[in-house]
XYZ file of C-alpha atoms in Angstrom:
477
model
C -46.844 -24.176 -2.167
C -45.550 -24.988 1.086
C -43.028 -22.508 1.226
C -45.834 -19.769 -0.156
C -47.953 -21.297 3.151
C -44.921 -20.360 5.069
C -44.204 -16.485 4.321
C -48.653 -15.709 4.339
C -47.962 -17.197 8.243
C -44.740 -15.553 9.118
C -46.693 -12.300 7.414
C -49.885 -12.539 9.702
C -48.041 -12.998 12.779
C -45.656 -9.440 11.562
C -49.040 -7.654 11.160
C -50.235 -9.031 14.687
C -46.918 -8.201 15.960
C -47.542 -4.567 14.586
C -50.812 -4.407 15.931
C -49.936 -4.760 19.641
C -47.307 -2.300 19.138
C -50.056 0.825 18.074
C -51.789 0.301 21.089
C -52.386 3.597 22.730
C -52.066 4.150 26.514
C -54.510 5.309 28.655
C -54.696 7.859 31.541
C -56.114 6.530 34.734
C -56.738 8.215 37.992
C -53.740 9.961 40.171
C -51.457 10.748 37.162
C -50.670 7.127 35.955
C -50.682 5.703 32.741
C -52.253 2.344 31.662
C -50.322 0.333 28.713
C -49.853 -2.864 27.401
C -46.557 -4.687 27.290
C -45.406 -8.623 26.389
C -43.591 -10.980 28.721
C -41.383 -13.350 27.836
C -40.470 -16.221 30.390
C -37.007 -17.470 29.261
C -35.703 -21.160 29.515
C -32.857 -19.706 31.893
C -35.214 -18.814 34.324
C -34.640 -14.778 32.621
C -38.266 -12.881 32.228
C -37.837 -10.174 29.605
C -40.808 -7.056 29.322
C -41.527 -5.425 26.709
C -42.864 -5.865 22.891
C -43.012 -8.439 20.679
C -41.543 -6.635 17.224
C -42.096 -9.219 14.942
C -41.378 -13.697 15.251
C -41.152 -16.052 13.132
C -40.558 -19.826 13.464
C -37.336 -19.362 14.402
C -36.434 -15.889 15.858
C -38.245 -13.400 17.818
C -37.493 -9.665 17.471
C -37.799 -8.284 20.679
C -37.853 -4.599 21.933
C -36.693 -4.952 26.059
C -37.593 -2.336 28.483
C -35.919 -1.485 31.513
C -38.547 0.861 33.373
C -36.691 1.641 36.161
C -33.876 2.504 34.524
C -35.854 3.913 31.094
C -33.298 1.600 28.991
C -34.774 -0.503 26.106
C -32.723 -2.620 23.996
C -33.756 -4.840 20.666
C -33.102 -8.097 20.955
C -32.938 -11.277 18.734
C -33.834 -13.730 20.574
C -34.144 -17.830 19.000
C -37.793 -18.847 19.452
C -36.678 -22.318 21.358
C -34.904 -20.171 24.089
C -38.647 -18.967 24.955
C -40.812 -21.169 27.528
C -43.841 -18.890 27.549
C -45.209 -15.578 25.852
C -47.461 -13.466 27.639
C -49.169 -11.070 25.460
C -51.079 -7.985 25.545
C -50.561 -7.651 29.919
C -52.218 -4.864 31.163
C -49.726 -2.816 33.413
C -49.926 0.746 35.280
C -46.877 3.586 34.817
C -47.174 5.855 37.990
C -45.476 8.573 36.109
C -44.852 10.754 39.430
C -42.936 7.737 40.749
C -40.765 6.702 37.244
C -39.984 11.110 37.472
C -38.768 10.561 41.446
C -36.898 7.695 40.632
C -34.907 9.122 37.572
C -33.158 11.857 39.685
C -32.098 9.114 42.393
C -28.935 7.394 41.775
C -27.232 5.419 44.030
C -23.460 6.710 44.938
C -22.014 3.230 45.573
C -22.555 2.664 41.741
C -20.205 4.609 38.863
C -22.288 5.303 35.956
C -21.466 7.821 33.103
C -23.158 11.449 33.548
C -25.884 12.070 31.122
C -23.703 14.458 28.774
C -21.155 11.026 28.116
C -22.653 9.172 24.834
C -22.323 5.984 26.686
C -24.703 7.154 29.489
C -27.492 6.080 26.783
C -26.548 2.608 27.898
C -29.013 -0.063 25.628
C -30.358 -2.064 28.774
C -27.687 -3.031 30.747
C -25.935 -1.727 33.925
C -21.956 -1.162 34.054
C -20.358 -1.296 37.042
C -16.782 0.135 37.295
C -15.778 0.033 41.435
C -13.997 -3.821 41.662
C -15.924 -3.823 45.136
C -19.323 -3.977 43.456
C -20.184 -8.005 43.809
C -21.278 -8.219 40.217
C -20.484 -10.628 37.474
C -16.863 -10.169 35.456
C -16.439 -10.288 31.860
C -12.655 -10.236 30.817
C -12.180 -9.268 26.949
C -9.181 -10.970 24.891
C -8.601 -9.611 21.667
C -8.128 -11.874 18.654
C -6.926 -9.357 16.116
C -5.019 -9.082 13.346
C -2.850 -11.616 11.147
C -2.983 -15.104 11.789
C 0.042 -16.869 12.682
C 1.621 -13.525 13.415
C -0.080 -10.907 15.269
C -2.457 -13.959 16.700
C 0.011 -16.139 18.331
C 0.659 -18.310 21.356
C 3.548 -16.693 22.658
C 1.585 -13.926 23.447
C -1.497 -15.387 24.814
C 0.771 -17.267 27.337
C 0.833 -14.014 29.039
C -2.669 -13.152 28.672
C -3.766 -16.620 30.462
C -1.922 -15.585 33.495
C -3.108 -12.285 34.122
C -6.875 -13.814 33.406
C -6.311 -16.551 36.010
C -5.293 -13.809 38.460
C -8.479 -12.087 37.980
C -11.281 -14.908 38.295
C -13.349 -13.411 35.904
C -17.171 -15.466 35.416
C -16.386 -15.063 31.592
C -14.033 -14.543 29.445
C -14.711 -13.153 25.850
C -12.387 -13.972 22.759
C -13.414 -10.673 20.535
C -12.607 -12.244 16.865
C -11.660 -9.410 14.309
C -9.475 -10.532 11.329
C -10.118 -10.222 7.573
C -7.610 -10.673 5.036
C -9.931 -9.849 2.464
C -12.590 -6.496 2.417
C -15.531 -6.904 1.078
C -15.000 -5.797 -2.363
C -12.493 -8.942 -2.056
C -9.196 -7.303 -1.572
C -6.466 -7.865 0.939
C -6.827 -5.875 3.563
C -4.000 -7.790 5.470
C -1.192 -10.171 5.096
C -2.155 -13.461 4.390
C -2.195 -15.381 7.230
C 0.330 -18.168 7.636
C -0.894 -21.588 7.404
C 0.351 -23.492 10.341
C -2.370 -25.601 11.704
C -0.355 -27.303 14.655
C 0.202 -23.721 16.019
C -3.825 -22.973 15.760
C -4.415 -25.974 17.481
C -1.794 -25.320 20.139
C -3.035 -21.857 20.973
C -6.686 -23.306 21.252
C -5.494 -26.571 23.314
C -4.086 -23.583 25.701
C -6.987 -21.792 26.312
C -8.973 -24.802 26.685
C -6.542 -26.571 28.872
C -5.658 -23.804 31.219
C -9.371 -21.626 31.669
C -11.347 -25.079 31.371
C -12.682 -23.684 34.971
C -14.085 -20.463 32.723
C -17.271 -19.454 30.691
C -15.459 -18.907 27.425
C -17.274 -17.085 24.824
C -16.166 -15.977 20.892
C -17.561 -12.601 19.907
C -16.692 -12.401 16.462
C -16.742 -8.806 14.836
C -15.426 -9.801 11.150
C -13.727 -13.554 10.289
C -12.487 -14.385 6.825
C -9.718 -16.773 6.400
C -7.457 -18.992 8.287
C -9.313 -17.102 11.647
C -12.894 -18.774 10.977
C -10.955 -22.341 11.179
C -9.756 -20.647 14.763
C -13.551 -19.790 15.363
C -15.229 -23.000 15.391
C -13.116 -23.892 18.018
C -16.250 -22.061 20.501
C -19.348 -23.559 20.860
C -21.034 -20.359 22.307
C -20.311 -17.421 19.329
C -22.092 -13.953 19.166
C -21.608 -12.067 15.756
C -22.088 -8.343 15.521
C -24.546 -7.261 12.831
C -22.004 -6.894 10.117
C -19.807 -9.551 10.642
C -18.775 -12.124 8.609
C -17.916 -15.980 9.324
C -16.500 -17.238 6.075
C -12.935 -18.113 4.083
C -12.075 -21.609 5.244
C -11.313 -22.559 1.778
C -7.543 -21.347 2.344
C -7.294 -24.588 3.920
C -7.724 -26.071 0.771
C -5.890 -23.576 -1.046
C -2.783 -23.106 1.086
C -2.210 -26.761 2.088
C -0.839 -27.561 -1.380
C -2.381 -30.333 -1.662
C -4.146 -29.343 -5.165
C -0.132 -29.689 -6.577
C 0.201 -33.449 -6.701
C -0.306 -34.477 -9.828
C -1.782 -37.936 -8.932
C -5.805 -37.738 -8.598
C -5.166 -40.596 -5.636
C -2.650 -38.808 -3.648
C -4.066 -34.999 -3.956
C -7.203 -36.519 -2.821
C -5.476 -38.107 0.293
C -3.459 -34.885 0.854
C -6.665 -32.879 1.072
C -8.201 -35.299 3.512
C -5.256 -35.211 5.624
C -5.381 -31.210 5.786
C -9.523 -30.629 6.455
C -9.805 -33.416 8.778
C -6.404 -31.807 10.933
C -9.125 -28.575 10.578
C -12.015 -29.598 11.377
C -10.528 -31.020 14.809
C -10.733 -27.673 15.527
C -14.469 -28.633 16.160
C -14.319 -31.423 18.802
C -14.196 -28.504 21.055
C -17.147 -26.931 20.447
C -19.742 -29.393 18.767
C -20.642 -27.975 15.851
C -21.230 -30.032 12.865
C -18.613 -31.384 10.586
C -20.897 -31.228 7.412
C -20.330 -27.121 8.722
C -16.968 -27.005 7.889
C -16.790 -28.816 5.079
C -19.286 -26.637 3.409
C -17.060 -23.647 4.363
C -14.048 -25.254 2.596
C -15.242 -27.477 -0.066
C -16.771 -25.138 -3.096
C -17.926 -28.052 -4.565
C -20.460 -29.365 -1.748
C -23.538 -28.000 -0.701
C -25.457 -27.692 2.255
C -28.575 -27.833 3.572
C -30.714 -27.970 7.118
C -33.747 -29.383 8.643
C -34.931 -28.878 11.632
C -35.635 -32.086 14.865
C -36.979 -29.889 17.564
C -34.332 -27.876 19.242
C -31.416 -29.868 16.699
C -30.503 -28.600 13.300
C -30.153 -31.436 11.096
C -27.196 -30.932 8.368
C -26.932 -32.394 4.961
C -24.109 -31.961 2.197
C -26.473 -31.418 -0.786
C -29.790 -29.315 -1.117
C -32.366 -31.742 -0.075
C -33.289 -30.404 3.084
C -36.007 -28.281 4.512
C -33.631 -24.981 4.048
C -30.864 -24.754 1.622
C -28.378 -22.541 2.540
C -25.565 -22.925 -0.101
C -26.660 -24.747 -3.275
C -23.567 -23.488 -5.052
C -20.978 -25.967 -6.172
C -18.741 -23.189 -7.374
C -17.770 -21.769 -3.708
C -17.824 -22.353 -0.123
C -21.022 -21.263 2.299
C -20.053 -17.477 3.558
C -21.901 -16.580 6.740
C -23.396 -13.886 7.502
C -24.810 -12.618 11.460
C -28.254 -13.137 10.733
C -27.993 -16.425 9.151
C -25.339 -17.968 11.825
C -27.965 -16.753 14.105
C -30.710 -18.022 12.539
C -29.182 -21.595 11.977
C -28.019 -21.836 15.503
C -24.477 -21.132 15.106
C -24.400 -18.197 16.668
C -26.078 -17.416 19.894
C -27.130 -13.962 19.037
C -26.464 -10.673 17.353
C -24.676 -7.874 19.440
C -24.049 -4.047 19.262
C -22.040 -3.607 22.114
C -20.639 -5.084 25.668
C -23.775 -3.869 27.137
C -25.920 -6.640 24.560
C -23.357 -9.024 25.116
C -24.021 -9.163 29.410
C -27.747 -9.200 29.048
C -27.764 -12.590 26.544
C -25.287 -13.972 28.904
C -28.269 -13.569 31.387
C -26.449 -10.869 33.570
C -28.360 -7.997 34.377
C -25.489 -5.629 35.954
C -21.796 -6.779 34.781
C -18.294 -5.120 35.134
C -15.497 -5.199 32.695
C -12.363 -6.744 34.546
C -9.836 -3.924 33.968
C -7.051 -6.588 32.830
C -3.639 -6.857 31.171
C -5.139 -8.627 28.241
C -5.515 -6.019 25.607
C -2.961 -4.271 26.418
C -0.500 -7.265 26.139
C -1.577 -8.162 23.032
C -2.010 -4.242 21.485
C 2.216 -3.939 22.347
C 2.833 -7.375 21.409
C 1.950 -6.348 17.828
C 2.783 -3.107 17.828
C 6.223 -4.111 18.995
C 6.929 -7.185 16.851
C 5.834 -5.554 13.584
C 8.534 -2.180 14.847
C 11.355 -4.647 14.736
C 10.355 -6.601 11.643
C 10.673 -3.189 10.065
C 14.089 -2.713 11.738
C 15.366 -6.111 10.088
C 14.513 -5.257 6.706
C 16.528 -1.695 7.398
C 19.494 -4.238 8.668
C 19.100 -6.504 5.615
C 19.667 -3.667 3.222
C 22.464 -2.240 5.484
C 23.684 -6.119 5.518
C 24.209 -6.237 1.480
C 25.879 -2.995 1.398
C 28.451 -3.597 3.858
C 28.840 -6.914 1.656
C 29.194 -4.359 -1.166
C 32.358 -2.695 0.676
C 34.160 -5.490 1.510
C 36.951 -5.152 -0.828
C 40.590 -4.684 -0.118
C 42.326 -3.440 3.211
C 38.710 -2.703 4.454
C 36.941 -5.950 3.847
C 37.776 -7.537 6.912
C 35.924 -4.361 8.831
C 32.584 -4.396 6.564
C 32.458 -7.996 6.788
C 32.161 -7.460 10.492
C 29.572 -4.915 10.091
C 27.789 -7.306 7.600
C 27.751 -10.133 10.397
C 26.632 -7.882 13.041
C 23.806 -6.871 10.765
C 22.670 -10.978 10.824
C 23.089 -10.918 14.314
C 20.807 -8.404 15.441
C 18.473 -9.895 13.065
C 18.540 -13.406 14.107
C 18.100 -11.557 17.805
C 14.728 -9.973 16.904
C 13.631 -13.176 15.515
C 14.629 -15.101 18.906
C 12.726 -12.197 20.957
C 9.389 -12.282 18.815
C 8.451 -15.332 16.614
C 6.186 -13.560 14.470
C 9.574 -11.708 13.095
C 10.792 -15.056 11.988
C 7.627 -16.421 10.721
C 7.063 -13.323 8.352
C 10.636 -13.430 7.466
C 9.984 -17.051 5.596
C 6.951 -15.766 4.361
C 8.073 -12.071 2.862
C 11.990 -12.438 2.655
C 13.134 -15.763 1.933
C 16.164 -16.305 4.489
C 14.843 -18.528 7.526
C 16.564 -17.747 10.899
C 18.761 -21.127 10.187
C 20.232 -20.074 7.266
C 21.148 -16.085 8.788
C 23.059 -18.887 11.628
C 25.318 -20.599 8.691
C 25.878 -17.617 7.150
C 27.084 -15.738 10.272
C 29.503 -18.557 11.200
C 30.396 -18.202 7.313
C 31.340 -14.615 7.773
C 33.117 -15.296 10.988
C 35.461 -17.837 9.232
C 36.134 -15.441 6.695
C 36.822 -12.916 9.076
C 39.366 -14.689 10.716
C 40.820 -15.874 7.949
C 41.126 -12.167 6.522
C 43.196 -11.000 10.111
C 45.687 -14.219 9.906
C 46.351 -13.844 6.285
C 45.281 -16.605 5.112
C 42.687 -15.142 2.441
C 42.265 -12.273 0.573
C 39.831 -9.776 -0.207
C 36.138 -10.791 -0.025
C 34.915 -9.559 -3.188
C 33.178 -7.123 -3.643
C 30.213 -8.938 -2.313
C 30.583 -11.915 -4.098
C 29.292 -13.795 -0.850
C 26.484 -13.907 1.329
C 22.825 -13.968 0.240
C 23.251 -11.964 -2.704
C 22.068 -8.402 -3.566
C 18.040 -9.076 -4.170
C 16.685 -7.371 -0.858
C 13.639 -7.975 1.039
C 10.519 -8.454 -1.373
């Protein structure tokens, strides 16, 4: 009954919502027109015109208008965020002066001409010239494989350049799935090395602990939403998800012990190392261990401004009462439970929740670092697979009066490996994971081949063998 209650209210107020939006203007004298719009006083201080789309409880969907600029924007805005509503305000368009005012443009500003798509800008104002004293958001891609393409080595580099820019915010743009949608791989699976997570968090934190940091996640499943809840401020775009942590669970191998005790102990060990992750940010620990437990469920009630969590479906909202898998997010409901901050198209929707109402995209290093960081790391990893098969057949040749030369060839092969892993640590790390040989064992088996070498040249040994030696003749998998 109570819920029933609920949806007849949230209806009426959609109809009334409605209703204010068919209100016709009026002509008045000199040319100007006479309309209606809502007002919106913010918490922040921010006063937002327009209309009032529809509200509930919780959320209020929000069509802003930029007159002056004739930009509007929709906007999903939580209900708490909102001090006051003014509704139904009576306001007068001079249309003569909103016509004068669109052919005016100021030249100390760059903006796009109105043929370039991105001239339709959705309520915000870019600003490109570095001299324009406007606030500076500095984007840092997160994208890719964890473990591998998102790594610290990297984002050493990326720090730097931000701290030589000052930016007022920097945004982490989160992008990367292992599985699609239909639940296949669309990546490799990420490696499971929680120490390195939590070292390439503790270094953001540590060294831009002077910055606005900010998560803008565009799709998260797997090891990257344990990465996630490092942020306490998150934005989602509309289709993202925010779900997978149960490869903690999985990949931990903790579910091998065969004693009940012990695998229980095991899997303590591994989500309570994850959910560290979340003394950063705040968010609740009754969170993540929805998103990694199948068998708990969760559900939320709501103390003012505070969401109140519980591990069962007891509360005022359930949001997972499955005890077959783990709670998947989606944008809206992240959004709607006050995990994420708000729901974003673009850049432009990004600024204007931040509260800026002109921004500027710092020009940085940052992408482009990491874009050539990957694109350079995976090259060579496909270069030492090419040397590992060239490595087994020179082993293959090194029989009779020519072994001692193929054996050399063979060693060099190693070496150049061993190099690429030295240069770029994700080469190594997907070398355990895809090959088998870790960079320790291509060492002994160099110094192996070296020994043989020079045994071969003082006559002390014979032929090798055909290839008897090394690593065998499997190849990379």
């Amino acid at each position: 009954m109570a819920m029933r209650d609920r949806l007849i209210s949230m209806l009426s107020v959609a109809l009334v919502a409605t209703a204010v939006m068919l209100v016709t203007p009026t002509l008045s004298a000199g040319g100007a027109t006479e309309q209606t719009e809502d007002i919106l006083r913010m918490n922040d201080g921010r006063v937002l015109r327009g209309r009032i789309i529809s509200e509930d409880r919780f959320i209020i969907v929000f069509e802003y208008i930029e007159r002056r600029l004739g930009l509007r924007t929709k906007l999903r805005l939580n209900a708490d965020d909102v001090l006051k509503i003014e509704r139904d305000v009576v306001i007068v368009i001079d249309t003569a002066v909103v016509i004068k005012r669109e052919g005016r443009r100021s030249s100390a500003v760059s903006r796009p001409s109105s043929d370039d798509p991105d001239a339709r800008r959705y309520g915000r104002s870019k600003y490109d010239d570095p001299a324009d004293d406007v606030p500076t958001l500095y984007l840092v891609p997160f994208k890719g494989t964890m473990g591998t393409d998102i790594h610290r080595d990297i984002y050493e580099k990326v720090v730097e350049d931000i701290l030589s820019h000052e930016p007022d915010v920097v945004v982490f743009v989160l992008d990367s799935a292992e599985y699609s949608d239909l639940m296949l791989r669309d990546e490799s699976e990420g490696v499971f090395d929680i120490a390195e997570y939590r070292s390439l968090v503790t270094l953001l934190k540590s060294e831009l602990a002077d910055y606005r940091q900010v998560l803008w996640i565009k799709d998260s499943v797997g090891l990257s939403s344990m990465l996630a809840l490092a942020w306490g401020e998150i934005y989602m775009s509309p289709d993202a998800r925010f779900w997978g942590m149960e490869a903690v669970i999985e990949r931990s191998g903790a579910d091998k012990w065969t004693d009940d005790d012990i695998r229980a102990k095991m899997s303590a060990a591994w989500t309570a190392s994850a959910k560290s992750f979340l003394e950063y940010s705040g968010h609740s620990m009754k969170l993540a261990d929805a998103m990694m437990w199948p068998e708990k469920k969760l559900s939320a009630s709501y103390r003012g401004r505070e969401v109140v969590w519980a591990l069962n479906d007891l509360g005022e909202f359930v949001i997972d009462n499955s005890d077959k898998k783990t709670l998947a997010l989606r944008a809206k409901a992240a959004e709607d439970l006050l995990i994420s901050s708000g729901t974003i198209d673009s850049l432009d929707d990004l600024a204007f929740l931040l509260g800026y109402r002109e921004y500027r995209e710092i020009d940085g290093k940052g992408s482009a670092l990491v874009n050539s960081y990957v694109e350079k790391w995976r090259a060579q990893f496909d270069k030492t697979k090419e040397l590992w098969a060239d490595y087994q057949q020179h082993l293959g040749w090194a029989t009779g009066g020519e072994a001692a030369k193929w054996l050399g060839r063979a060693r060099q092969d190693l070496e150049k490996i061993i190099r690429a892993m030295s240069r770029y640590k994700a080469v190594e790390i997907r070398w355990r994971t895809d090959i088998g040989p870790s960079k320790f064992d291509l060492e002994i088996e160099v110094e192996k081949l070296r020994e043989q070498i020079q045994a071969l040249k003082s006559g002390r040994g014979g032929g090798y063998g055909g290839g008897g030696g090394g690593f065998g003749s499997g190849g990379p998998r």
